[in-house]
JSON list of C-alpha atoms in Angstrom, two decimals:
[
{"chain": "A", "resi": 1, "resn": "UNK", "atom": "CA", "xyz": [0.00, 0.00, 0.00]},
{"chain": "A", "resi": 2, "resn": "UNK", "atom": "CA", "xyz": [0.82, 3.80, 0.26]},
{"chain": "A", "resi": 3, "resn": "UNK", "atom": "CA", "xyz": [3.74, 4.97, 2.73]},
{"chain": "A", "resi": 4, "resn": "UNK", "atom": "CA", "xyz": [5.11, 7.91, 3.41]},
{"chain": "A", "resi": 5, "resn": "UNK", "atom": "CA", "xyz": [8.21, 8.44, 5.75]},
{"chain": "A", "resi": 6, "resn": "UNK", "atom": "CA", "xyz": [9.37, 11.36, 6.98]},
{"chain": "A", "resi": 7, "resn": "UNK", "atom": "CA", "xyz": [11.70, 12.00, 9.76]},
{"chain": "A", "resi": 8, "resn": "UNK", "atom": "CA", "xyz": [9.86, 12.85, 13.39]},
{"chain": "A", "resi": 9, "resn": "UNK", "atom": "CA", "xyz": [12.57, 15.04, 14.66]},
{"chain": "A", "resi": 10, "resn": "UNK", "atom": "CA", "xyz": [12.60, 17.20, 16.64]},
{"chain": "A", "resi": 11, "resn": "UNK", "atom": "CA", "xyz": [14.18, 19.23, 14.44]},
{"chain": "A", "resi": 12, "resn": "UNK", "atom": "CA", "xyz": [16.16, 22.62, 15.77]},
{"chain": "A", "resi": 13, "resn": "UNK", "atom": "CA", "xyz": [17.27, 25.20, 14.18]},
{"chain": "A", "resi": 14, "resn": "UNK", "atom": "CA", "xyz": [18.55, 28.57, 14.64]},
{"chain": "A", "resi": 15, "resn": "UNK", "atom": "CA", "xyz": [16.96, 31.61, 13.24]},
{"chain": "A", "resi": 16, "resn": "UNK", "atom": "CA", "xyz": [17.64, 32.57, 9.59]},
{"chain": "A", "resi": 17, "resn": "UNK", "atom": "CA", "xyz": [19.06, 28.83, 8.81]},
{"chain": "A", "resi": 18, "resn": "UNK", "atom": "CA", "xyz": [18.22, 26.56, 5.99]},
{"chain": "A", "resi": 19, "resn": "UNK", "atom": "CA", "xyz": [15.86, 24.25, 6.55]},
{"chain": "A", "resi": 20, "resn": "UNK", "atom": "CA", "xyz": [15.53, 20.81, 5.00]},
{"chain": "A", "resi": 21, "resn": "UNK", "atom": "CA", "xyz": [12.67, 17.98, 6.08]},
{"chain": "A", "resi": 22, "resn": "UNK", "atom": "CA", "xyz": [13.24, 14.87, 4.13]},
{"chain": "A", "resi": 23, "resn": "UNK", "atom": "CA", "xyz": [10.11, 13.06, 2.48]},
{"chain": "A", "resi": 24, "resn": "UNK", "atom": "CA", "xyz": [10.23, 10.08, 0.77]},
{"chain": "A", "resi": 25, "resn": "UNK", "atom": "CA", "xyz": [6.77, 8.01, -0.47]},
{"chain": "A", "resi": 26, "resn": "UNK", "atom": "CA", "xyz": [5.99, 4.58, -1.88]},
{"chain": "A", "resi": 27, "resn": "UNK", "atom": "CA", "xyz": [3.23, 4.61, -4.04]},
{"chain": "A", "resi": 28, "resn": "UNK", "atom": "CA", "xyz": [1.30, 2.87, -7.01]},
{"chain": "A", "resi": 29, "resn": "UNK", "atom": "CA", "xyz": [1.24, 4.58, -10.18]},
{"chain": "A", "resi": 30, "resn": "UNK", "atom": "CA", "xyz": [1.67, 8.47, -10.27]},
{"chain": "A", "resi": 31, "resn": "UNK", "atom": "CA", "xyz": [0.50, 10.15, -6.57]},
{"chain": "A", "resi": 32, "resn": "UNK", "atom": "CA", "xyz": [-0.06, 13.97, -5.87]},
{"chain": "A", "resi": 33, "resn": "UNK", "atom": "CA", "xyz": [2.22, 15.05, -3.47]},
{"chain": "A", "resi": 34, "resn": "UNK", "atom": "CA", "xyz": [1.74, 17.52, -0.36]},
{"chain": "A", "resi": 35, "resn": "UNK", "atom": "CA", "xyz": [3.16, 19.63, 2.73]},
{"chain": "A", "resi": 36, "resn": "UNK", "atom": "CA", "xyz": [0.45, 20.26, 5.29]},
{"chain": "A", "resi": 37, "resn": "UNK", "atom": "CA", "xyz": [1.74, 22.39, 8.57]},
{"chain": "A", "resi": 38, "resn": "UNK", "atom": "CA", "xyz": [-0.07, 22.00, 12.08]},
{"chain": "A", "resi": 39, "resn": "UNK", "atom": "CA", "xyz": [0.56, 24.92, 14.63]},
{"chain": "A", "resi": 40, "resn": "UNK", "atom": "CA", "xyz": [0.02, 24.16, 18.36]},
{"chain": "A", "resi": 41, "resn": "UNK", "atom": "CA", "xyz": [-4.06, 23.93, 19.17]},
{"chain": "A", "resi": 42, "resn": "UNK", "atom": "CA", "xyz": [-4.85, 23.88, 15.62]},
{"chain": "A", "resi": 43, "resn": "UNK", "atom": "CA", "xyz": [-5.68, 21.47, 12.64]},
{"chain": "A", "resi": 44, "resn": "UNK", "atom": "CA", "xyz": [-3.09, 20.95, 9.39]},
{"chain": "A", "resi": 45, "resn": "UNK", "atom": "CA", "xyz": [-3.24, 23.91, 6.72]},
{"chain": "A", "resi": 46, "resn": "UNK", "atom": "CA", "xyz": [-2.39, 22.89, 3.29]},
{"chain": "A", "resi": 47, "resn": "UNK", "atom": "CA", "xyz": [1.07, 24.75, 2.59]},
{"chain": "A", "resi": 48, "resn": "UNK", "atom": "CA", "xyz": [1.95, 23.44, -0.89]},
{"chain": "A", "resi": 49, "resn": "UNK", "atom": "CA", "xyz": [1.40, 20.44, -3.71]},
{"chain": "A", "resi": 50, "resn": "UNK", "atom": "CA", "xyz": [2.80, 18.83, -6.69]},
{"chain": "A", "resi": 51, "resn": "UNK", "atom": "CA", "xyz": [0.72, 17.08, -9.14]},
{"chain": "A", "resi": 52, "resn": "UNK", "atom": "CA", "xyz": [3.83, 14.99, -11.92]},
{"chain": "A", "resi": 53, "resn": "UNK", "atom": "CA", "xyz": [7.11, 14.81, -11.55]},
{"chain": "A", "resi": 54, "resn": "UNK", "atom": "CA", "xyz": [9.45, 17.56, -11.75]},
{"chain": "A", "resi": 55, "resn": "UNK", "atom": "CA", "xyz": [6.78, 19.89, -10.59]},
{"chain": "A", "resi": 56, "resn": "UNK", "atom": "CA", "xyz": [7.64, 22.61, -8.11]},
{"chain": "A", "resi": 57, "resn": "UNK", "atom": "CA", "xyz": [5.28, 23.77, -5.44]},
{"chain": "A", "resi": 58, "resn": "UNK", "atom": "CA", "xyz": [5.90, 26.55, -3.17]},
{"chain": "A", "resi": 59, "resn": "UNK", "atom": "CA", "xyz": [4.16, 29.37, -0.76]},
{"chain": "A", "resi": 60, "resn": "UNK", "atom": "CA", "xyz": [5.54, 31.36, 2.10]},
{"chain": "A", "resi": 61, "resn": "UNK", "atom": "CA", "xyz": [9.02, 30.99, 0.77]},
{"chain": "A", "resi": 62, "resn": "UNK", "atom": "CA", "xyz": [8.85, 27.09, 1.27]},
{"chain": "A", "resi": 63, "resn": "UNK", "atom": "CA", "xyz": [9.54, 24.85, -2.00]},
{"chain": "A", "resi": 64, "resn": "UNK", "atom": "CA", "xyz": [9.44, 21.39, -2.31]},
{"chain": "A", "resi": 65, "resn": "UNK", "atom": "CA", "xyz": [10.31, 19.48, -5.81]},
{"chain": "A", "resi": 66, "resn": "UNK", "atom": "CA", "xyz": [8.47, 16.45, -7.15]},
{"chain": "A", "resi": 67, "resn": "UNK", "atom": "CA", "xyz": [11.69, 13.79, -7.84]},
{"chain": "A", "resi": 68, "resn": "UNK", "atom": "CA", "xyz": [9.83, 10.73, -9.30]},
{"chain": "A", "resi": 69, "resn": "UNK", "atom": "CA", "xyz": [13.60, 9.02, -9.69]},
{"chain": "A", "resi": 70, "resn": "UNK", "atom": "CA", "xyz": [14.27, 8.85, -5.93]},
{"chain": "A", "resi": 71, "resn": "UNK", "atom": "CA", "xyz": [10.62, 9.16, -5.05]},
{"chain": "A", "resi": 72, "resn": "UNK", "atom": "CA", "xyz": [11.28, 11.88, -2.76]},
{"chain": "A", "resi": 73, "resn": "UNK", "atom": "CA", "xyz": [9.59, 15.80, -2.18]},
{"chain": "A", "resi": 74, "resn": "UNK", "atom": "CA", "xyz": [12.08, 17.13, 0.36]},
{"chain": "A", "resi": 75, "resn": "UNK", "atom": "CA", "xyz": [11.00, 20.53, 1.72]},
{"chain": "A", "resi": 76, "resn": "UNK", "atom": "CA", "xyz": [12.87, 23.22, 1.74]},
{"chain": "A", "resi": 77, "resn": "UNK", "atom": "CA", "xyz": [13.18, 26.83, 3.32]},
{"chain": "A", "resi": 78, "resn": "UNK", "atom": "CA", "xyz": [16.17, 29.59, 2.86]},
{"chain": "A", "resi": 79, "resn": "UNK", "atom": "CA", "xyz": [15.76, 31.17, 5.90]},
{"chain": "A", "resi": 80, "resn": "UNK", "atom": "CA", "xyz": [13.70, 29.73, 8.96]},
{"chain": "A", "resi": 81, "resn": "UNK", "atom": "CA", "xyz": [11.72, 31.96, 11.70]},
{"chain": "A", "resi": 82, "resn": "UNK", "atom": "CA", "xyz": [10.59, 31.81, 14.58]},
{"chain": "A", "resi": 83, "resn": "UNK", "atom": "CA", "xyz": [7.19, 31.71, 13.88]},
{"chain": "A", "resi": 84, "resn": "UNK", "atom": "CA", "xyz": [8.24, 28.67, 11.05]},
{"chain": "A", "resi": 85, "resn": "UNK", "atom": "CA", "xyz": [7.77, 26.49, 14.62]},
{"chain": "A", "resi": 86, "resn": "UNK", "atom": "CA", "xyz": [5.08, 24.16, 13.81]},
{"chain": "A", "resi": 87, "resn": "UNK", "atom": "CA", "xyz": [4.85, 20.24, 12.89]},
{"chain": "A", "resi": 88, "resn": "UNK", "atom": "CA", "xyz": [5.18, 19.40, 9.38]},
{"chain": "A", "resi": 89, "resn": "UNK", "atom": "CA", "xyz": [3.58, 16.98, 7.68]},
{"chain": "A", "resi": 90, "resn": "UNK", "atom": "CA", "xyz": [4.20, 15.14, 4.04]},
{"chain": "A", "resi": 91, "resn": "UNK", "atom": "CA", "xyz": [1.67, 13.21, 1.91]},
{"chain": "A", "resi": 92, "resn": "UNK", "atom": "CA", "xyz": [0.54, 11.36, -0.92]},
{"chain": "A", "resi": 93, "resn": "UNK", "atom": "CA", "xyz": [-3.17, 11.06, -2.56]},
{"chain": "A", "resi": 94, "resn": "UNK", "atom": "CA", "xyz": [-3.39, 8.30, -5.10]},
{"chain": "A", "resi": 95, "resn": "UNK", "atom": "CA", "xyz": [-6.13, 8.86, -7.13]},
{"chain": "A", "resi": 96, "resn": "UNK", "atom": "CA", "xyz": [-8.62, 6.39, -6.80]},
{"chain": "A", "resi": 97, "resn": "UNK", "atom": "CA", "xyz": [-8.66, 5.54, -3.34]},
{"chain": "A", "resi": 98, "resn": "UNK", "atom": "CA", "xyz": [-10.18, 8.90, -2.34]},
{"chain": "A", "resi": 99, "resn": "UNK", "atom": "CA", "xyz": [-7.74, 8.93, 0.95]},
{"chain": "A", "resi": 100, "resn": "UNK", "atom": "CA", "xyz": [-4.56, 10.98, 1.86]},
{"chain": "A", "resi": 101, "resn": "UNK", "atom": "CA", "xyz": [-1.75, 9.09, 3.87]},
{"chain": "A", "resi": 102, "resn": "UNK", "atom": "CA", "xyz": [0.29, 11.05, 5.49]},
{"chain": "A", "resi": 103, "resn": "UNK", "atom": "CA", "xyz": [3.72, 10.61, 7.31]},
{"chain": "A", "resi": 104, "resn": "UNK", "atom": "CA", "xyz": [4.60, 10.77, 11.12]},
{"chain": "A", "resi": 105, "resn": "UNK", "atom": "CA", "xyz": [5.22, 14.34, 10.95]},
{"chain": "A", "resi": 106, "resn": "UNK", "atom": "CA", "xyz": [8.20, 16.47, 11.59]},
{"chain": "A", "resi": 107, "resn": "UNK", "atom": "CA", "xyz": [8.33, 18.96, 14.72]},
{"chain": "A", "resi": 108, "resn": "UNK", "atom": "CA", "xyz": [9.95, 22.00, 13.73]},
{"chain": "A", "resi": 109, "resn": "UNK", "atom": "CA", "xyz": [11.93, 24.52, 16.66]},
{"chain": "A", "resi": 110, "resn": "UNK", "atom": "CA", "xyz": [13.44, 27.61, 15.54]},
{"chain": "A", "resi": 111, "resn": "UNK", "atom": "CA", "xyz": [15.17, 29.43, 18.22]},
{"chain": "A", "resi": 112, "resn": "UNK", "atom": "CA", "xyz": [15.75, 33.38, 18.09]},
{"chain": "B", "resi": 1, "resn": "UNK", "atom": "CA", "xyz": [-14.92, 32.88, 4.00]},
{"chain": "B", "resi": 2, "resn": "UNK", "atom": "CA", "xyz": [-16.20, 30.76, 6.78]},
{"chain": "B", "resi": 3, "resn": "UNK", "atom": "CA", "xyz": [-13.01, 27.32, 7.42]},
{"chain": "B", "resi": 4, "resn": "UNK", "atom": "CA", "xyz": [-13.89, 23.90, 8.37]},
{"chain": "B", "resi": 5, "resn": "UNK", "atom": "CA", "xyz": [-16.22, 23.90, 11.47]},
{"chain": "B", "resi": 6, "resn": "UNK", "atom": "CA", "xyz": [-16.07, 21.30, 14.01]},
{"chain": "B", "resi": 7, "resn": "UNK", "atom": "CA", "xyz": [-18.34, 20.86, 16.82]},
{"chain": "B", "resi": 8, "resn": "UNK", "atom": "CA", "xyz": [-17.67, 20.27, 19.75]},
{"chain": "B", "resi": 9, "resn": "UNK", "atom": "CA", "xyz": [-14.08, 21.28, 20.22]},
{"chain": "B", "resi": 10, "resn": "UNK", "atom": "CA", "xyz": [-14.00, 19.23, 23.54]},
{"chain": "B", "resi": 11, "resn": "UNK", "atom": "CA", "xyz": [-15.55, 16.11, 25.03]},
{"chain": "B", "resi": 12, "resn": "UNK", "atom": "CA", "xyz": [-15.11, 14.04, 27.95]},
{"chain": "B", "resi": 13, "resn": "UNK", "atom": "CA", "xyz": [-16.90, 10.70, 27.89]},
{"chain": "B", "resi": 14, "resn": "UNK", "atom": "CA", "xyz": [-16.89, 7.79, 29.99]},
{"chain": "B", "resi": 15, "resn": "UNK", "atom": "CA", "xyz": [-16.23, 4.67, 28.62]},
{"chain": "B", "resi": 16, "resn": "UNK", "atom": "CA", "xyz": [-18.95, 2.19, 27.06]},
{"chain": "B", "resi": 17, "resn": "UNK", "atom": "CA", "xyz": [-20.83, 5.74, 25.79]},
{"chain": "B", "resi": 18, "resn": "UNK", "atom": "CA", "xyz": [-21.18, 6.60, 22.39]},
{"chain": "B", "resi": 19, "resn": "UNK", "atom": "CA", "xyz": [-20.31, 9.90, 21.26]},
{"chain": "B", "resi": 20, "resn": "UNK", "atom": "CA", "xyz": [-21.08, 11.90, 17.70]},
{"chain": "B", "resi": 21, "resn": "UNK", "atom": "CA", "xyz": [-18.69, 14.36, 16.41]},
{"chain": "B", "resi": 22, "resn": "UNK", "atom": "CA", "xyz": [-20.07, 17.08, 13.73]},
{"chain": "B", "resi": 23, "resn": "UNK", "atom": "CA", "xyz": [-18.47, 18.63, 11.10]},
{"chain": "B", "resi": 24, "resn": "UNK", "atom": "CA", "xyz": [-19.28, 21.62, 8.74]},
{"chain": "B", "resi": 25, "resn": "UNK", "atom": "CA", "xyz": [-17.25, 22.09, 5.34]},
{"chain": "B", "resi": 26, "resn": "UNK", "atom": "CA", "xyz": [-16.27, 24.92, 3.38]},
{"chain": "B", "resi": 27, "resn": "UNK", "atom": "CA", "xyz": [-19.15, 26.31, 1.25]},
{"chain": "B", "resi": 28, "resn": "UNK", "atom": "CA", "xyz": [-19.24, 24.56, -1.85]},
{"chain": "B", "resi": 29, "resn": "UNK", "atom": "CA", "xyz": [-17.11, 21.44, -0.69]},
{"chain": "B", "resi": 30, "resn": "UNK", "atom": "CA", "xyz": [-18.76, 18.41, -1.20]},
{"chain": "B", "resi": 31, "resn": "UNK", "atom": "CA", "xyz": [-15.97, 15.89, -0.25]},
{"chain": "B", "resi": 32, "resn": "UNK", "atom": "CA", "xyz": [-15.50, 15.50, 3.80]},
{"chain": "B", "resi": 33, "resn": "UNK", "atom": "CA", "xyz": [-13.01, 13.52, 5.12]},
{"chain": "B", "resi": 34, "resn": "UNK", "atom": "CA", "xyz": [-12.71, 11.92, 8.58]},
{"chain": "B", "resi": 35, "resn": "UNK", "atom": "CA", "xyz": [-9.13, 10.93, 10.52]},
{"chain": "B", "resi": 36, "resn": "UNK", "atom": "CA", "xyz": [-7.82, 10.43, 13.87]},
{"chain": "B", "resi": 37, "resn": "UNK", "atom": "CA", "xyz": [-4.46, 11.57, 15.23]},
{"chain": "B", "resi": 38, "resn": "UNK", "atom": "CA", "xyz": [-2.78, 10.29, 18.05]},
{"chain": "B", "resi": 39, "resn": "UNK", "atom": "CA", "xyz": [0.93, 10.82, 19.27]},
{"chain": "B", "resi": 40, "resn": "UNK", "atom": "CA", "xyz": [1.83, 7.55, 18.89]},
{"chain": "B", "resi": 41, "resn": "UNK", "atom": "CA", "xyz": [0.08, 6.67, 15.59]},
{"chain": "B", "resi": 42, "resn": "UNK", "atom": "CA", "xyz": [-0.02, 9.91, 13.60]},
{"chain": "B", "resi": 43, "resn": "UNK", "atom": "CA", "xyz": [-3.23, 10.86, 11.47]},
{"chain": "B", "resi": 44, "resn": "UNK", "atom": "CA", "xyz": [-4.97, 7.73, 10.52]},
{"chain": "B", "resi": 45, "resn": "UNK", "atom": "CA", "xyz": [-7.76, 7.57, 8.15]},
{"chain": "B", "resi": 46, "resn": "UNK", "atom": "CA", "xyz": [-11.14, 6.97, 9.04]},
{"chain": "B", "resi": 47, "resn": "UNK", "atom": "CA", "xyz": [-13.68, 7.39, 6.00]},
{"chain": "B", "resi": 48, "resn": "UNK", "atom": "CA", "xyz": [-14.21, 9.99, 3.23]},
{"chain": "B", "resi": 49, "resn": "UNK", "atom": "CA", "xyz": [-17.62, 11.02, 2.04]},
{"chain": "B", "resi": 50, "resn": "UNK", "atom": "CA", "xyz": [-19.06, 12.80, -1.58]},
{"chain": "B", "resi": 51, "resn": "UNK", "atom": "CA", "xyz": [-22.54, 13.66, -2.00]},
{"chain": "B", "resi": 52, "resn": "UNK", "atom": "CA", "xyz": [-24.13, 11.13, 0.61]},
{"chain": "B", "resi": 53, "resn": "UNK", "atom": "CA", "xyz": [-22.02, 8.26, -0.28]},
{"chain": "B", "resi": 54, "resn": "UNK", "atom": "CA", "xyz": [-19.06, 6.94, 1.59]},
{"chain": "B", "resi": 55, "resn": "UNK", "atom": "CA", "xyz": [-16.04, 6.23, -0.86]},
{"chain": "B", "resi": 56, "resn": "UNK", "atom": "CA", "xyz": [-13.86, 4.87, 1.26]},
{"chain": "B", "resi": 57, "resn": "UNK", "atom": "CA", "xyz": [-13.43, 3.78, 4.92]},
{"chain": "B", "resi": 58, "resn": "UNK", "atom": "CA", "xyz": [-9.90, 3.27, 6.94]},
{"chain": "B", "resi": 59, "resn": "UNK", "atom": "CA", "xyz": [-9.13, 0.28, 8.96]},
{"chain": "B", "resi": 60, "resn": "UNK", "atom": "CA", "xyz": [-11.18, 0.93, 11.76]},
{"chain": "B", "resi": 61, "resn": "UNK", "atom": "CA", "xyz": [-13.53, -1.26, 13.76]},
{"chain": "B", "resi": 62, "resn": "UNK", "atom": "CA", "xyz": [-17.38, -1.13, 13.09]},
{"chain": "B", "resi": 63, "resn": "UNK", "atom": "CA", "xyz": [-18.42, 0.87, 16.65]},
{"chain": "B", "resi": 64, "resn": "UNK", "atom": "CA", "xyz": [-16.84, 3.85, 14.49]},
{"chain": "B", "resi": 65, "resn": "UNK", "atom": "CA", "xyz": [-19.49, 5.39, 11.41]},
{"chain": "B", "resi": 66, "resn": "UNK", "atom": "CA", "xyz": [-19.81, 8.34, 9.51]},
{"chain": "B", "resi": 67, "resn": "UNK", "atom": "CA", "xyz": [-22.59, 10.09, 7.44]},
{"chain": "B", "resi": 68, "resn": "UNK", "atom": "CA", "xyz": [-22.61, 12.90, 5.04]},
{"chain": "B", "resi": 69, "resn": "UNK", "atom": "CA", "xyz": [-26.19, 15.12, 4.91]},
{"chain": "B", "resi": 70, "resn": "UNK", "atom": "CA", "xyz": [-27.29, 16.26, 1.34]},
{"chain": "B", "resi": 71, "resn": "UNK", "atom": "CA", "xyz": [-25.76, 20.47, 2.17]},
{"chain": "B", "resi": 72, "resn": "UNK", "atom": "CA", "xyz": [-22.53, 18.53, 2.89]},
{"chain": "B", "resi": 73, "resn": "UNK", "atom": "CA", "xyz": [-22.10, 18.30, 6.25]},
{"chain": "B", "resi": 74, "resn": "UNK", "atom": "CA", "xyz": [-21.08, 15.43, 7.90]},
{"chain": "B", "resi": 75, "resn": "UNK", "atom": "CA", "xyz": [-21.27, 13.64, 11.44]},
{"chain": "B", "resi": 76, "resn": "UNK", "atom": "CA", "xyz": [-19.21, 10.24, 12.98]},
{"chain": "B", "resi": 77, "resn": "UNK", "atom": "CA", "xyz": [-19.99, 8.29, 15.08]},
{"chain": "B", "resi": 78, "resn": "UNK", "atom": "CA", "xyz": [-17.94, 6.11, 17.87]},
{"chain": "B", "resi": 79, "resn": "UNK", "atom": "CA", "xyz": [-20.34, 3.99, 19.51]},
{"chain": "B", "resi": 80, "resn": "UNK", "atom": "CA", "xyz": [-18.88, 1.69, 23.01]},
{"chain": "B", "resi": 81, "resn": "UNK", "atom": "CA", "xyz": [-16.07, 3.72, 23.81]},
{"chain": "B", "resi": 82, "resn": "UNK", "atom": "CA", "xyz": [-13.15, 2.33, 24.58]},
{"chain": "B", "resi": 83, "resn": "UNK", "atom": "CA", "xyz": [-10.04, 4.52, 26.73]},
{"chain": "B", "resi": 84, "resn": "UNK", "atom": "CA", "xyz": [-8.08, 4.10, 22.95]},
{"chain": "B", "resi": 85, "resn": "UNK", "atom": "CA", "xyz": [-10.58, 6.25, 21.68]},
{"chain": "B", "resi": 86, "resn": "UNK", "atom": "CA", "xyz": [-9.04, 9.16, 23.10]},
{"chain": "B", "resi": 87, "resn": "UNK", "atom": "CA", "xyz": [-7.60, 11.26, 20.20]},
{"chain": "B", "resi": 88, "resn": "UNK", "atom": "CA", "xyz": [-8.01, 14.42, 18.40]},
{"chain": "B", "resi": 89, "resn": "UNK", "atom": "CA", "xyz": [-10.21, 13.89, 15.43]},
{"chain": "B", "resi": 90, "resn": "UNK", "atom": "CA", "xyz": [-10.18, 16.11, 12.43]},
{"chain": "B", "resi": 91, "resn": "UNK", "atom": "CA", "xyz": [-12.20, 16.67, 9.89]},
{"chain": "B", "resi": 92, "resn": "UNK", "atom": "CA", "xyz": [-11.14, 17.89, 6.01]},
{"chain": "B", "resi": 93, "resn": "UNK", "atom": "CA", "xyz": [-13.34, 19.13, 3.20]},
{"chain": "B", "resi": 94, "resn": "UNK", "atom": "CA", "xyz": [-12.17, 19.63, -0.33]},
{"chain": "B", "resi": 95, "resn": "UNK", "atom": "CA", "xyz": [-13.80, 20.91, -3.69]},
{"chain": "B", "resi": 96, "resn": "UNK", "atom": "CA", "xyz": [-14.41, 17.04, -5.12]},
{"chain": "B", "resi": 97, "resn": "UNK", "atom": "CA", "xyz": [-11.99, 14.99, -3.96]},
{"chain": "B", "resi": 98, "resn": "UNK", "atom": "CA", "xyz": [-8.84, 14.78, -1.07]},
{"chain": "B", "resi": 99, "resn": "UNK", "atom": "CA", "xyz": [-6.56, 15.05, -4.43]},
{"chain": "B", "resi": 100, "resn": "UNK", "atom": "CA", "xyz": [-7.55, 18.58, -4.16]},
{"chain": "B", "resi": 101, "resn": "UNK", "atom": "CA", "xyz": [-5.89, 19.47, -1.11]},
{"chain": "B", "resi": 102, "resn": "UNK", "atom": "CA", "xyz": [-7.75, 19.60, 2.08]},
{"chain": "B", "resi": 103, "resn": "UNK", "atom": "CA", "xyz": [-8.56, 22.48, 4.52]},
{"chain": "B", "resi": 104, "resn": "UNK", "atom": "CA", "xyz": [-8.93, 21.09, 8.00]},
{"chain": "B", "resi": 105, "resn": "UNK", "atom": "CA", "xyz": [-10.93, 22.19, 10.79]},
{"chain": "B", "resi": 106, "resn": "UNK", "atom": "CA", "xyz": [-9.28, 22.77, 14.89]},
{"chain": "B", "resi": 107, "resn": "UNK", "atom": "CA", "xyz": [-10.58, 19.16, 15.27]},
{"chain": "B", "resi": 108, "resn": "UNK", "atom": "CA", "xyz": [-12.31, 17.40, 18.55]},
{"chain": "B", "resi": 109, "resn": "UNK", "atom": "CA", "xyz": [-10.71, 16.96, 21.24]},
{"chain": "B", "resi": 110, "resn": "UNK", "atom": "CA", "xyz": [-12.10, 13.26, 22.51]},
{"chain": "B", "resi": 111, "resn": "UNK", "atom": "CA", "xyz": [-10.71, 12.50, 26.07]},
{"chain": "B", "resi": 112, "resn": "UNK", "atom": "CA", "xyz": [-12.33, 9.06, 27.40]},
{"chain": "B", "resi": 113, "resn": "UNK", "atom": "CA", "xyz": [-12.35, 7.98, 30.94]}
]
């Protein structure tokens, strides 16, 4: 079936550093990919997708690429803040199935 | 634009109750998704639902149910609970289908004693 693994962390980082979450999925045929983020109290918010291969999603100065080769969508960031604190979470929808699977999820702490 | 609305955002039950969580979805969403997260065991899928009709359904024993209403809205149901019931469950709506991308709501918090 559908996995997606994702280191749980905790991951710490200082302000301003590069952040990298690795993602890596085992599917059937050709998923959608995803980055949901869930601050404290709160449920996930959808912060990007990518649809084929190759395909490049990013908001909020996060980017994640779509590498069908290594079956992998490894988020990125430039320059975490503070306020970047937050669990993220990456996922795969097959279509067909009409479910999401996520992975464990990755706590994020950025320190000032 | 009103989110995701789930109702209520906290319950305490005893055990051997049954308990019925509600769910609102974005205006004009007619897929609604059910799942259960835990520490231990992450988000787990429960069921999804598109115009009345459940499409799918997670590995979950029967005491747990779901229905979707005909304005989209949806309700679950965890009938005999059990202390491993305690979990926050979230609902997710999307425009047709979960391939769309979901919007959550704050989810239920479901503490059983």
């Amino acid at each position: 079936g559908d996995s997606v693994t994702q280191m749980e962390g905790p991951v710490t980082l200082s302000e301003e550093a590069f952040l990298t979450i690795n993602c890596t999925y085992t599917a059937t045929g050709y998923p959608s990919l995803f980055w949901y983020v869930q601050y404290p109290g709160e449920g996930l918010q959808l912060l990007l997708k990518a649809t084929k291969a190759d395909d490049k999603g990013s908001n909020k100065g996060f980017e994640a690429t779509y590498r069908k080769e290594t079956t992998s969508f490894h988020l990125e960031k430039g320059s975490v803040q503070v306020s970047d604190s937050a669990v993220y979470f990456c996922a795969l929808y097959s279509g067909g199935y009409q479910k999401v699977t996520f992975g464990i999820g990755t706590k994020l702490q950025v320190i000032p | 634009k009103a989110g995701v609305t789930q109702t209520p955002r906290y319950l305490i039950k005893t055990r051997g109750q049954q308990v019925t969580l509600s769910c609102s979805p974005i205006s004009g969403h007619r897929s609604v998704s059910w799942y259960q997260q835990t520490p231990g065991q992450g988000l787990q899928f429960l069921f999804e639902y598109f115009s009345e009709t459940q499409r799918n359904k997670g590995n979950f024993p029967g005491r747990f149910s779901g229905r979707q209403f005909s304005n989209s809205r949806s309700e679950m149901n965890v009938s005999t609970l059990e202390l491993g019931d305690s979990a926050l469950y979230l609902c997710a709506s999307s425009l047709q289908s979960p391939g769309d991308g979901y919007t959550f709501g704050s989810g239920t918090r479901l503490t059983v004693v």
